[in-house]
Structures are given as C-alpha cells and as structure tokens.
N, CA, C and O atoms as a CHARMM CRD file, in Angstrom:
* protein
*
  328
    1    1 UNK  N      5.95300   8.57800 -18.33600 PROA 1      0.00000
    2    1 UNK  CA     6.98900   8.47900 -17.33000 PROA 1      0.00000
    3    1 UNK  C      6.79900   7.17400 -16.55700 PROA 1      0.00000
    4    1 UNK  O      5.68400   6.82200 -16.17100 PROA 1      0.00000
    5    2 UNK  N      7.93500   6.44800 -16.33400 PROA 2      0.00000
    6    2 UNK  CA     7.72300   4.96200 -16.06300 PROA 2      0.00000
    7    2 UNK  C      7.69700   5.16000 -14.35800 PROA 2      0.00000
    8    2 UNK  O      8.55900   5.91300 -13.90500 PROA 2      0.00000
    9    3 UNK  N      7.10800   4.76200 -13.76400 PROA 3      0.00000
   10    3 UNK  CA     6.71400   4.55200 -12.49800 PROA 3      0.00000
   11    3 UNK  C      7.76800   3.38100 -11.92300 PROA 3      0.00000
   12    3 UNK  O      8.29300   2.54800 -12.66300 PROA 3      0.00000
   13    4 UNK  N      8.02600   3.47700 -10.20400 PROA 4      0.00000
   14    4 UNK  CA     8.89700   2.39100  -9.98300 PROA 4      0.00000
   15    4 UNK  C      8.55800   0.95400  -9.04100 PROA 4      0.00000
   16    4 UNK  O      9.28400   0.36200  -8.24300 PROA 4      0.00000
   17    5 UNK  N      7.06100   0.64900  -9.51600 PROA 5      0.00000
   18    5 UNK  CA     6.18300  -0.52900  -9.17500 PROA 5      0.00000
   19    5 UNK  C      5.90200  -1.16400 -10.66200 PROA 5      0.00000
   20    5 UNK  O      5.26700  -0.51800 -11.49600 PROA 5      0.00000
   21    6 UNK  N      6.36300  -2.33300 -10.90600 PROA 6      0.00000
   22    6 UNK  CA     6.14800  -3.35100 -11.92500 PROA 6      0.00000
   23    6 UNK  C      6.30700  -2.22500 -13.12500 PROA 6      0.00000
   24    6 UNK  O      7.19300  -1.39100 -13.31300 PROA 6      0.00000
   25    7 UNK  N      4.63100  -2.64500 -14.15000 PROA 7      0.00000
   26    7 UNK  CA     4.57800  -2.03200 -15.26900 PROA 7      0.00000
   27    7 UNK  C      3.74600  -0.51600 -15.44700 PROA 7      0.00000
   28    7 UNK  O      2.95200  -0.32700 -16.36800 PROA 7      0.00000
   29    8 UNK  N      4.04600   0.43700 -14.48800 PROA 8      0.00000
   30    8 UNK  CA     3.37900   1.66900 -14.09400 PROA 8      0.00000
   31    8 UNK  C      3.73600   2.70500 -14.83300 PROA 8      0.00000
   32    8 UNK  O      4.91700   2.77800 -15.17200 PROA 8      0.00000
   33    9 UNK  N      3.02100   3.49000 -15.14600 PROA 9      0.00000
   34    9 UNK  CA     3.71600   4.79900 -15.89500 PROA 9      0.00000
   35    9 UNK  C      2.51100   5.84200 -15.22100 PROA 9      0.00000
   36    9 UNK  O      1.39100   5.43500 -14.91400 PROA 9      0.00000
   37   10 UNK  N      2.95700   7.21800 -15.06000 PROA 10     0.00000
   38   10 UNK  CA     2.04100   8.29800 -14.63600 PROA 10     0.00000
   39   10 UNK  C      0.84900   8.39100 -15.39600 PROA 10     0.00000
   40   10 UNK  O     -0.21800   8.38600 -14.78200 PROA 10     0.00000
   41   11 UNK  N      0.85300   8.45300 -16.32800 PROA 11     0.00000
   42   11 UNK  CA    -1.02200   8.51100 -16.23400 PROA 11     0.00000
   43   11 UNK  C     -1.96500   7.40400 -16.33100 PROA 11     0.00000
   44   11 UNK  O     -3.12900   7.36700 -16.73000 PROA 11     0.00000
   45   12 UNK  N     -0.90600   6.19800 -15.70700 PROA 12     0.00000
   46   12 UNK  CA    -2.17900   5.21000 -15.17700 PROA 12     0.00000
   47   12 UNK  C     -2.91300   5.80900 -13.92100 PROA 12     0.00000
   48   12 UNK  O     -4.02100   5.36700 -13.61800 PROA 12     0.00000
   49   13 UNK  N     -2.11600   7.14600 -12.93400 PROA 13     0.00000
   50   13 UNK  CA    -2.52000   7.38300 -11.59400 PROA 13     0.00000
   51   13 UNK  C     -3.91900   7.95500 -11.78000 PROA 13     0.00000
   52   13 UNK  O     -4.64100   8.22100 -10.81900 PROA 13     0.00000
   53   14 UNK  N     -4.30900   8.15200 -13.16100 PROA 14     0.00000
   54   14 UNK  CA    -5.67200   8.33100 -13.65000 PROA 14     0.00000
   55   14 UNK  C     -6.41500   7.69000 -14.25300 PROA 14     0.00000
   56   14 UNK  O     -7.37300   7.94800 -14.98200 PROA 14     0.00000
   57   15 UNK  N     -5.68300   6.34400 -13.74400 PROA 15     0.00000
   58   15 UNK  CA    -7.19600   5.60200 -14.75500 PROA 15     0.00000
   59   15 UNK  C     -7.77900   4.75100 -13.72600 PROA 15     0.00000
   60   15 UNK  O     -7.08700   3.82400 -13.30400 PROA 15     0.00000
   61   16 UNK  N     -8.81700   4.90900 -13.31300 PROA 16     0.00000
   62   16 UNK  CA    -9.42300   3.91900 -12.30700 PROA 16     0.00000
   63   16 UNK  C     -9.35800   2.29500 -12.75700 PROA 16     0.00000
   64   16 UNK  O     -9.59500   1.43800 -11.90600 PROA 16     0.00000
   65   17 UNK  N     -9.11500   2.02300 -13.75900 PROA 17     0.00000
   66   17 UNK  CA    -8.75700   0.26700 -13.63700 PROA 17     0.00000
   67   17 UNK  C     -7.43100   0.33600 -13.31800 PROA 17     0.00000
   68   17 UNK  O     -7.13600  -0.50300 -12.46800 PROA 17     0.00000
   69   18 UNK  N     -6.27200   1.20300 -13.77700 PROA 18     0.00000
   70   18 UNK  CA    -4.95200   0.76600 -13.60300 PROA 18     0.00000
   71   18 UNK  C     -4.37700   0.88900 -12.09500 PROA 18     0.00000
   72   18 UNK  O     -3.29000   0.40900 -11.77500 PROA 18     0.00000
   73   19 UNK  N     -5.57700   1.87000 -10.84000 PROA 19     0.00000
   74   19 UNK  CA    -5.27900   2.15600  -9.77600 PROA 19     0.00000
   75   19 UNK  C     -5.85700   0.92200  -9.28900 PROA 19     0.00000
   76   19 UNK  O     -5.09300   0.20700  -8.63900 PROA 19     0.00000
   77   20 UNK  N     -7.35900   0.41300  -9.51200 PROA 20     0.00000
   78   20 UNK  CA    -7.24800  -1.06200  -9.15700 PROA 20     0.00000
   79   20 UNK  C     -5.79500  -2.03400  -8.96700 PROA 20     0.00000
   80   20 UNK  O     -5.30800  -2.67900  -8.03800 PROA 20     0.00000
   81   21 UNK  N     -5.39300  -1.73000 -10.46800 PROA 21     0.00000
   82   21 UNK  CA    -4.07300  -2.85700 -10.18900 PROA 21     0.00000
   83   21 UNK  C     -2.96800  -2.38500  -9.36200 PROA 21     0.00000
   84   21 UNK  O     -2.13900  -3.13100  -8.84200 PROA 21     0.00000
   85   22 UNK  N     -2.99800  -0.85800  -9.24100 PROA 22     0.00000
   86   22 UNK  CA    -2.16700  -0.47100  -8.03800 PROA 22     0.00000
   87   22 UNK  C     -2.33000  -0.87600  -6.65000 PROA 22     0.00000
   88   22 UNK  O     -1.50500  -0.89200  -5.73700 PROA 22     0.00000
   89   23 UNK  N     -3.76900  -1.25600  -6.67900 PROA 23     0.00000
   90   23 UNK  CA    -3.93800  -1.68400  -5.21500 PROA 23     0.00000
   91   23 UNK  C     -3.34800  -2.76700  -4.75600 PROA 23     0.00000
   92   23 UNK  O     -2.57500  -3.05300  -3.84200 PROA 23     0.00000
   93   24 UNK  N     -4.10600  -3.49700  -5.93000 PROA 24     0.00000
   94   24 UNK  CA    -3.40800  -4.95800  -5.59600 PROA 24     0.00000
   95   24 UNK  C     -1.76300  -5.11200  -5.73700 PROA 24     0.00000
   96   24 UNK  O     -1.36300  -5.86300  -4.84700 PROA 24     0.00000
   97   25 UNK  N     -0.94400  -4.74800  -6.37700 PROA 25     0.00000
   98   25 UNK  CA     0.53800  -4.49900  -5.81400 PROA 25     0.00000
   99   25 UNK  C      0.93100  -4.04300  -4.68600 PROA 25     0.00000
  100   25 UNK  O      1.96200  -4.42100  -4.12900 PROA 25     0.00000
  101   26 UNK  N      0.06600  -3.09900  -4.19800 PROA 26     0.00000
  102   26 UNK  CA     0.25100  -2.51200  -2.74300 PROA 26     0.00000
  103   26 UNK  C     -0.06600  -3.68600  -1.78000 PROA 26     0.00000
  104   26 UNK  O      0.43700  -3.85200  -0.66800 PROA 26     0.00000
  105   27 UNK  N     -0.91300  -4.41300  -2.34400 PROA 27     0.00000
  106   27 UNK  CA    -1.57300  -5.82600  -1.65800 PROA 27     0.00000
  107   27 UNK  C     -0.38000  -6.83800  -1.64600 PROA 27     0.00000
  108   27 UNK  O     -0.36300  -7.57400  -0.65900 PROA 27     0.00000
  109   28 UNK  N      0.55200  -6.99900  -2.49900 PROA 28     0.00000
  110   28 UNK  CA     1.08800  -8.17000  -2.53000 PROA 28     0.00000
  111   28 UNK  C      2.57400  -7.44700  -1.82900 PROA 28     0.00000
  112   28 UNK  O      3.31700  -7.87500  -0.94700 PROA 28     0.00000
  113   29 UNK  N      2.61400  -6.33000  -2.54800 PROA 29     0.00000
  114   29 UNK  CA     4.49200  -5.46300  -1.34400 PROA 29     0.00000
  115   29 UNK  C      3.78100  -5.92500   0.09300 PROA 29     0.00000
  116   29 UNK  O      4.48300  -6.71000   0.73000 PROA 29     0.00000
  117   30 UNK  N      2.54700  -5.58400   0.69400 PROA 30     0.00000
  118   30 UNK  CA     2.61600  -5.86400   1.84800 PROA 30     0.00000
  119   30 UNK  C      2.66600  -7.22800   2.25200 PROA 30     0.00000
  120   30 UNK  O      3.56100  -7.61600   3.00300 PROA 30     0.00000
  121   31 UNK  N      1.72000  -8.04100   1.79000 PROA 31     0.00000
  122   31 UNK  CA     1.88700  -9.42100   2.17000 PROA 31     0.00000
  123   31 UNK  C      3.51500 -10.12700   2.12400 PROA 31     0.00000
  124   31 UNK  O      3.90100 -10.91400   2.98900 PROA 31     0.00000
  125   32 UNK  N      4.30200  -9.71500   1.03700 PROA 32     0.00000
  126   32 UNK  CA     6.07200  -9.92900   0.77400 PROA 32     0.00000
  127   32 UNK  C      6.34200  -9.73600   1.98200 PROA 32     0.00000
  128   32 UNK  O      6.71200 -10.71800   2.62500 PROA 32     0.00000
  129   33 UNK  N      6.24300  -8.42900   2.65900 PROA 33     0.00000
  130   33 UNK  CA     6.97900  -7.76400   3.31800 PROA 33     0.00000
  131   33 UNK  C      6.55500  -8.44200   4.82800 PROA 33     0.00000
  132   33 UNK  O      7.40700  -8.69600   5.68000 PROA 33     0.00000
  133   34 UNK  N      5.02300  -8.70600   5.02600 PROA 34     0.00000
  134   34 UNK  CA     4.64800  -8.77500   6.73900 PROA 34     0.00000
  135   34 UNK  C      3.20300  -9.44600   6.13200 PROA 34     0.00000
  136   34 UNK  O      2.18000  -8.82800   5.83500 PROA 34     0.00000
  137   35 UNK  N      3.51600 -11.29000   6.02400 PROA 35     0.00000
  138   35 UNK  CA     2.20900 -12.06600   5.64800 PROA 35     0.00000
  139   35 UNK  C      1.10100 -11.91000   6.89400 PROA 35     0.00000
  140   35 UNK  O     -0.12900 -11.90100   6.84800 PROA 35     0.00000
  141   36 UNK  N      2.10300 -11.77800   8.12700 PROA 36     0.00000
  142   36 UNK  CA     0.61000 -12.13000   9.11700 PROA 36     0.00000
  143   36 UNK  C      0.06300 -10.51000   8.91500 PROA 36     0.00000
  144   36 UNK  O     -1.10200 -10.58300   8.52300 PROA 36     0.00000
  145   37 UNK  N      0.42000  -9.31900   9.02200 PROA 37     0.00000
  146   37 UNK  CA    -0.07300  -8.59500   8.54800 PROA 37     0.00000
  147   37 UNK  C     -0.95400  -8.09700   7.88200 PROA 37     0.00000
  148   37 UNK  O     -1.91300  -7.42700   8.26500 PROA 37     0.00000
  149   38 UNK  N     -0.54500  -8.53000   6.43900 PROA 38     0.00000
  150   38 UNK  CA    -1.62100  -8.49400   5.36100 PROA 38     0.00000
  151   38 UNK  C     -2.60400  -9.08800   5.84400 PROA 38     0.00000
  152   38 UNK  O     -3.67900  -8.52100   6.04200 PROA 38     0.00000
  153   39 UNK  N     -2.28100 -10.86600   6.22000 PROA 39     0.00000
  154   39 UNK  CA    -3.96200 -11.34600   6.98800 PROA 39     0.00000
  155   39 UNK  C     -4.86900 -10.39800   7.44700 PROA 39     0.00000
  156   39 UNK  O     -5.99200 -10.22600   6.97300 PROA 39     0.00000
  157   40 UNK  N     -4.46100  -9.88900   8.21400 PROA 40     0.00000
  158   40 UNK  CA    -5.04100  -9.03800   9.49200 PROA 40     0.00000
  159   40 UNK  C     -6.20000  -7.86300   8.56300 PROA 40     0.00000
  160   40 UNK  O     -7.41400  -7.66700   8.62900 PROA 40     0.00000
  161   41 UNK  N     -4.98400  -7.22200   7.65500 PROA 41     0.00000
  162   41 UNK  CA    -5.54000  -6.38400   7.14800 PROA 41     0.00000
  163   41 UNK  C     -6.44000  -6.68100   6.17800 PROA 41     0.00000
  164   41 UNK  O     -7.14500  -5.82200   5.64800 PROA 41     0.00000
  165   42 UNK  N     -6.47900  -8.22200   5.81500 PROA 42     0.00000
  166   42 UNK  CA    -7.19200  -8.16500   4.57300 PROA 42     0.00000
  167   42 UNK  C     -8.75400  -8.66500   5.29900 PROA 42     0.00000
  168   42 UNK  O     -9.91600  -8.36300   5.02800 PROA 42     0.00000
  169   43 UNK  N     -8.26300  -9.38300   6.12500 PROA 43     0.00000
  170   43 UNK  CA    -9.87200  -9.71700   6.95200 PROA 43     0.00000
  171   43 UNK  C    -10.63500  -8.34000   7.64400 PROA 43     0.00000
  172   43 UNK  O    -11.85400  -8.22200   7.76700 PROA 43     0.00000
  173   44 UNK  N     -9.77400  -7.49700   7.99500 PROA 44     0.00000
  174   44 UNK  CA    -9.94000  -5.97000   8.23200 PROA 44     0.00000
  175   44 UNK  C    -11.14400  -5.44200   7.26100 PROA 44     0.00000
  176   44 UNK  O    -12.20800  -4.89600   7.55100 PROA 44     0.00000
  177   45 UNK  N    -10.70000  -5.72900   6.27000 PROA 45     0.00000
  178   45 UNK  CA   -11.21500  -5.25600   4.81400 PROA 45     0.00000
  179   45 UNK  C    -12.95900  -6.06200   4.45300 PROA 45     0.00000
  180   45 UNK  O    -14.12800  -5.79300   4.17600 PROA 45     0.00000
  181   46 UNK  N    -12.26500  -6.87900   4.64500 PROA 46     0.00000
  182   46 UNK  CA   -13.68200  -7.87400   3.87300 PROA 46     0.00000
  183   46 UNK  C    -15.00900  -8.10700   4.88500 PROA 46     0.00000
  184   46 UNK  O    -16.15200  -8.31600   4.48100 PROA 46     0.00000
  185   47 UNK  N    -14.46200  -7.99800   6.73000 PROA 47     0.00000
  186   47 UNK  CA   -15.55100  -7.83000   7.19000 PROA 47     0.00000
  187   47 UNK  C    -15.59500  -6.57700   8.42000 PROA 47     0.00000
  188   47 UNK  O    -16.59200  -6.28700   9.08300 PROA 47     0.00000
  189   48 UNK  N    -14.44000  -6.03100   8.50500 PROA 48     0.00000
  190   48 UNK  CA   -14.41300  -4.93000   9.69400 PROA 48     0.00000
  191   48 UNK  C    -14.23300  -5.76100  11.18300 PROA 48     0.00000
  192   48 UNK  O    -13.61400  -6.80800  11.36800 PROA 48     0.00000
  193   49 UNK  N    -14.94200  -4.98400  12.12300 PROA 49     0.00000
  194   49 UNK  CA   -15.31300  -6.13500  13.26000 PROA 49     0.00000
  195   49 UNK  C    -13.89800  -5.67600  14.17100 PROA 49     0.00000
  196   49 UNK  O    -13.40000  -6.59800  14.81800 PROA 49     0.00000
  197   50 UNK  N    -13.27300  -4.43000  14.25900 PROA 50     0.00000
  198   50 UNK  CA   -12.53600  -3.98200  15.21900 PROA 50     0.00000
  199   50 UNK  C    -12.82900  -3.04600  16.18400 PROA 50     0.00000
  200   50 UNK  O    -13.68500  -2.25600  15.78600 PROA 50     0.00000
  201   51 UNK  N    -12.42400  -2.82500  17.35100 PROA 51     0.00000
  202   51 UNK  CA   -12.94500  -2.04600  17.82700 PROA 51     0.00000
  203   51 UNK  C    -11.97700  -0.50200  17.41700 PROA 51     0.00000
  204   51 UNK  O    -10.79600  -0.48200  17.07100 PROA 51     0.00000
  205   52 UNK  N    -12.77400   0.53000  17.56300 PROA 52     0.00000
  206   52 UNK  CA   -11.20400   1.93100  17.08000 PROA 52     0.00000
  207   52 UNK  C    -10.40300   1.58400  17.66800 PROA 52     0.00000
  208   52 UNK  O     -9.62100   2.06400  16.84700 PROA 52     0.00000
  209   53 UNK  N     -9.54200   1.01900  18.62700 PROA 53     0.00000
  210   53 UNK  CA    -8.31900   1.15000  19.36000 PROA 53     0.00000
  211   53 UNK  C     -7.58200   0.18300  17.97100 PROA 53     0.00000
  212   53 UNK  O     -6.70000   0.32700  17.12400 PROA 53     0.00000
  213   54 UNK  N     -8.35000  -0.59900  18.29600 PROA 54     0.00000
  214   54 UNK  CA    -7.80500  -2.10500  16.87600 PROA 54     0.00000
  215   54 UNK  C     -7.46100  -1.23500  15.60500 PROA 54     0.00000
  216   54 UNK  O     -6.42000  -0.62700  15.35800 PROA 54     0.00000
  217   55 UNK  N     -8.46300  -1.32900  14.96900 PROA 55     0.00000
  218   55 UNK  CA    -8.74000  -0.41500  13.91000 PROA 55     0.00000
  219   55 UNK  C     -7.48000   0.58700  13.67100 PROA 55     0.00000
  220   55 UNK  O     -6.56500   0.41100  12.86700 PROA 55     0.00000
  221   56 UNK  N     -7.66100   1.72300  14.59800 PROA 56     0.00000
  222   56 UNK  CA    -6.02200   2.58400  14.02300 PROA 56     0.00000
  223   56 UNK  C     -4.79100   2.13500  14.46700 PROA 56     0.00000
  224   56 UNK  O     -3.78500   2.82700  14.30900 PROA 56     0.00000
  225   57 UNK  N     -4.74600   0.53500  15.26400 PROA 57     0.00000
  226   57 UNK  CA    -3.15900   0.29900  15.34000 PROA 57     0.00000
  227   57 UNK  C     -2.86000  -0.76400  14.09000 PROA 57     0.00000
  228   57 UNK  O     -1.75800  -1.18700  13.73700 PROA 57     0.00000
  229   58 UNK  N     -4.17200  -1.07100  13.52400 PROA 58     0.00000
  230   58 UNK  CA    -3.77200  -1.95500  12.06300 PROA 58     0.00000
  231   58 UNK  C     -3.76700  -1.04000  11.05600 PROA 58     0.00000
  232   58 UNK  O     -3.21000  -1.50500  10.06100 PROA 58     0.00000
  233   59 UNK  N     -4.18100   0.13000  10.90400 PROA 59     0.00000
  234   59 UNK  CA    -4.15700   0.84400  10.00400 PROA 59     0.00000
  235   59 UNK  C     -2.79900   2.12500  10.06000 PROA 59     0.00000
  236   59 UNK  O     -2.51500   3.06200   9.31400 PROA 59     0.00000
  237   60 UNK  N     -2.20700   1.59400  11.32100 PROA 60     0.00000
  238   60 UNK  CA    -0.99700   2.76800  11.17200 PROA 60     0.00000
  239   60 UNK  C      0.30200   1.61100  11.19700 PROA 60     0.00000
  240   60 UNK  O      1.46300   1.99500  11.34600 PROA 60     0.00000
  241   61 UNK  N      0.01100   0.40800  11.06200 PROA 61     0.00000
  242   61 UNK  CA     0.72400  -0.60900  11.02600 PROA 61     0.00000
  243   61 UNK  C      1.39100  -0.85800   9.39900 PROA 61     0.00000
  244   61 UNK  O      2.49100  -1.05600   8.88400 PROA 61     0.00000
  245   62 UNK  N     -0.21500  -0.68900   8.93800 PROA 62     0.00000
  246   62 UNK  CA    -0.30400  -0.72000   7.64100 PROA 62     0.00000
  247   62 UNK  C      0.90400   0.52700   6.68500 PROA 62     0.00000
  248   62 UNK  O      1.74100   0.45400   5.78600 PROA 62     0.00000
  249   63 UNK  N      0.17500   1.81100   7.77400 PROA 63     0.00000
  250   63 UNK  CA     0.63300   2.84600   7.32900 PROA 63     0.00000
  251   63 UNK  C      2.19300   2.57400   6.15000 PROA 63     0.00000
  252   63 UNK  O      2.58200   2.55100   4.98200 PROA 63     0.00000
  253   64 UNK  N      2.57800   2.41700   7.59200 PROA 64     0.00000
  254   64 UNK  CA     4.31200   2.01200   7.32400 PROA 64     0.00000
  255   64 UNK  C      4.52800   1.44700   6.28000 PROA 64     0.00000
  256   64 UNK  O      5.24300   1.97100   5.42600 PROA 64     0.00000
  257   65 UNK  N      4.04700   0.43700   6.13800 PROA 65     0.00000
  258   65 UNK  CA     4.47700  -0.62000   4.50000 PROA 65     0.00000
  259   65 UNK  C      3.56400   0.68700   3.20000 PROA 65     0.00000
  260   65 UNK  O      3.68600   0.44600   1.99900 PROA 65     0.00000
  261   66 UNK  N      3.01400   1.52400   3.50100 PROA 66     0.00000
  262   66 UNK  CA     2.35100   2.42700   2.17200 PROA 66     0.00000
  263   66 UNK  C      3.83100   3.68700   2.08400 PROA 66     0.00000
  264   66 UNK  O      4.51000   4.07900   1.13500 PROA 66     0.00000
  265   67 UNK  N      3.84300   3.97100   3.40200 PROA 67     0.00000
  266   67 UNK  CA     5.54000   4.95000   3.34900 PROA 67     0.00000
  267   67 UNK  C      6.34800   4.34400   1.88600 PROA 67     0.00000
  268   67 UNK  O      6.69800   5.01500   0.91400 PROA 67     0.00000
  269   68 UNK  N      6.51600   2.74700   2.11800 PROA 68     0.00000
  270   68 UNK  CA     7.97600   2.15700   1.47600 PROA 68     0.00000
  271   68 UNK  C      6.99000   2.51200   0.07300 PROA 68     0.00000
  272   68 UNK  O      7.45000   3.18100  -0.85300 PROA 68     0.00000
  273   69 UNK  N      5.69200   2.00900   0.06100 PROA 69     0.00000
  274   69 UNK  CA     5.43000   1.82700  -0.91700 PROA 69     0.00000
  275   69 UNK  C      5.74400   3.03500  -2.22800 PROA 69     0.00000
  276   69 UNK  O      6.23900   2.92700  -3.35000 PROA 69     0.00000
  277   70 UNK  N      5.09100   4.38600  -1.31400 PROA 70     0.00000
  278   70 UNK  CA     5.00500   5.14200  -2.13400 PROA 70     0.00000
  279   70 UNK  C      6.76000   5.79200  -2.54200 PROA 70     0.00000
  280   70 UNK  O      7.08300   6.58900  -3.42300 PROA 70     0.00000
  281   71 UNK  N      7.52300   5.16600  -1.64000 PROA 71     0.00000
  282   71 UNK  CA     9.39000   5.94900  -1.79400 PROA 71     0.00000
  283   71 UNK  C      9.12600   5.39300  -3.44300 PROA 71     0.00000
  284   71 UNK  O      9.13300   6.08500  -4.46100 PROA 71     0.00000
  285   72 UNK  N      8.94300   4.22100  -3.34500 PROA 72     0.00000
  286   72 UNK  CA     8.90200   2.74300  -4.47800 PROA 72     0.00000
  287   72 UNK  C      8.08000   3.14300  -5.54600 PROA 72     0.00000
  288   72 UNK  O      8.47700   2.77500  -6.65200 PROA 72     0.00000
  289   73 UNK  N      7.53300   3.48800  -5.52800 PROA 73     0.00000
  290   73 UNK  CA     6.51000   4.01200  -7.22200 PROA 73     0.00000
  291   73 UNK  C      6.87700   5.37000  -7.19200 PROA 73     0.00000
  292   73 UNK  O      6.37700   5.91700  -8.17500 PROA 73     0.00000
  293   74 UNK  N      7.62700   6.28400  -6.40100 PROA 74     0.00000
  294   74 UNK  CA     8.11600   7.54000  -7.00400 PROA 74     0.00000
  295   74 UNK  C      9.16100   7.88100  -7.36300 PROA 74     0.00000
  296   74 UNK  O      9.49300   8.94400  -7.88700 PROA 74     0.00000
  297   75 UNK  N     10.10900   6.46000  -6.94500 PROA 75     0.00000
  298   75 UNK  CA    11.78100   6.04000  -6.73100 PROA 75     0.00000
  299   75 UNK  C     12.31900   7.52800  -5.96000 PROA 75     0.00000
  300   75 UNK  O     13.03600   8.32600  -6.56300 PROA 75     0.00000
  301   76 UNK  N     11.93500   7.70900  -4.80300 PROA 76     0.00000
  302   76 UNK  CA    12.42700   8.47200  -3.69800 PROA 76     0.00000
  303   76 UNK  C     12.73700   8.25200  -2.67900 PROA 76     0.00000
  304   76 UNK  O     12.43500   7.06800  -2.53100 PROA 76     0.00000
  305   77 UNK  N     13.17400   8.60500  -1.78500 PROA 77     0.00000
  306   77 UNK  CA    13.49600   7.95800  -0.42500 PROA 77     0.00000
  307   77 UNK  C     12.34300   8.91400   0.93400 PROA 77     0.00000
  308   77 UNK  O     11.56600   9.85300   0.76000 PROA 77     0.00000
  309   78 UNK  N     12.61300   8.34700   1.87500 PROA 78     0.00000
  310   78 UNK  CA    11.69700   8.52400   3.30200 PROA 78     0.00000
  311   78 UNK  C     12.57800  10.14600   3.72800 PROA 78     0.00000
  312   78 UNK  O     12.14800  10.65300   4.76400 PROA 78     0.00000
  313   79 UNK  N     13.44900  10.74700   3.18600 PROA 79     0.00000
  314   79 UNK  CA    14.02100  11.50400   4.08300 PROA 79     0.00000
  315   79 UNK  C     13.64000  12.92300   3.89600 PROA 79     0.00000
  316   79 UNK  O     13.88600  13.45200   2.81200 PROA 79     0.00000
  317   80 UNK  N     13.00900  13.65800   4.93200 PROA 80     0.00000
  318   80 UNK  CA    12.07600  14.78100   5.67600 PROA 80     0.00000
  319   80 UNK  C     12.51200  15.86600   4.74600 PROA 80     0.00000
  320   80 UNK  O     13.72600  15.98700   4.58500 PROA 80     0.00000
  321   81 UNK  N     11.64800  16.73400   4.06100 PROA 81     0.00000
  322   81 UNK  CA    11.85700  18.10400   3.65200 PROA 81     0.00000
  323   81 UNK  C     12.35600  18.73800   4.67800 PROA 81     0.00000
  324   81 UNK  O     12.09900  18.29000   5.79600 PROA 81     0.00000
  325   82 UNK  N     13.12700  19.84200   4.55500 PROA 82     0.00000
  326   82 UNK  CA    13.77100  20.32500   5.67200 PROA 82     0.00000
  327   82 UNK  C     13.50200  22.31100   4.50300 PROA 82     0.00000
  328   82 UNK  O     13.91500  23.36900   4.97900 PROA 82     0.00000
C-alpha cells in the first residue's frame, strides 16, 4: 500500500532503515515548511541545552508540522473523530 510521503509503502513502517528515511523527510517537510524552526530543532537535537520551559515550546512547535505530517503519509485530513 503506497504511502503519501515520496516513495513509502506500509511495510516500510517496519523496517528500521526505511523509518530512518522517514525521519529525514519529516526533517526536510519541516525545514520546507518553517527553516528557522527546523534550525532550532535540529540544534535541539544534536546538543540539547534548553531549559523545560524551552524544551516543550520547541517540541509542541514542532508538534504541529508532525500533525500535517502524519494527515500526509496517511492521505487524511486533521478533522476530530466525533
């Protein structure tokens, strides 16, 4: 089943190299979407160095661009089970 990020199909969501390359797409939708962002988050990543207040307003910042992401590799939309 073809997935709706690049060249994805469902049972790459089990292969630990092909979720690697999921990351990094998740890496580049965000940087597309919000470059100073990604900065933030990627220096986030490589050395930490926030305090918690920091920390969960870059990571719920982040959040948001993983929402689109995941509508986008399941080809669904954001709108609430009811």
């Amino acid at each position: 089943m073809q997935l709706g990020i690049e060249d994805f199909v469902w049972s790459d969501l089990g292969d630990y190299g092909r979720l690697s390359d999921l990351a990094a797409a998740f890496d580049r939708f965000v940087e597309g979407r919000d470059a100073e962002l990604f900065s933030r988050f990627r220096a986030y990543r490589d050395s930490g160095g926030l305090t918690p207040p920091q920390e969960s307003a870059l990571l719920i910042d982040v959040s948001r661009h993983l929402g689109a992401f995941l509508c986008r590799l399941f080809s669904t939309d954001d709108t609430g089970l009811k």
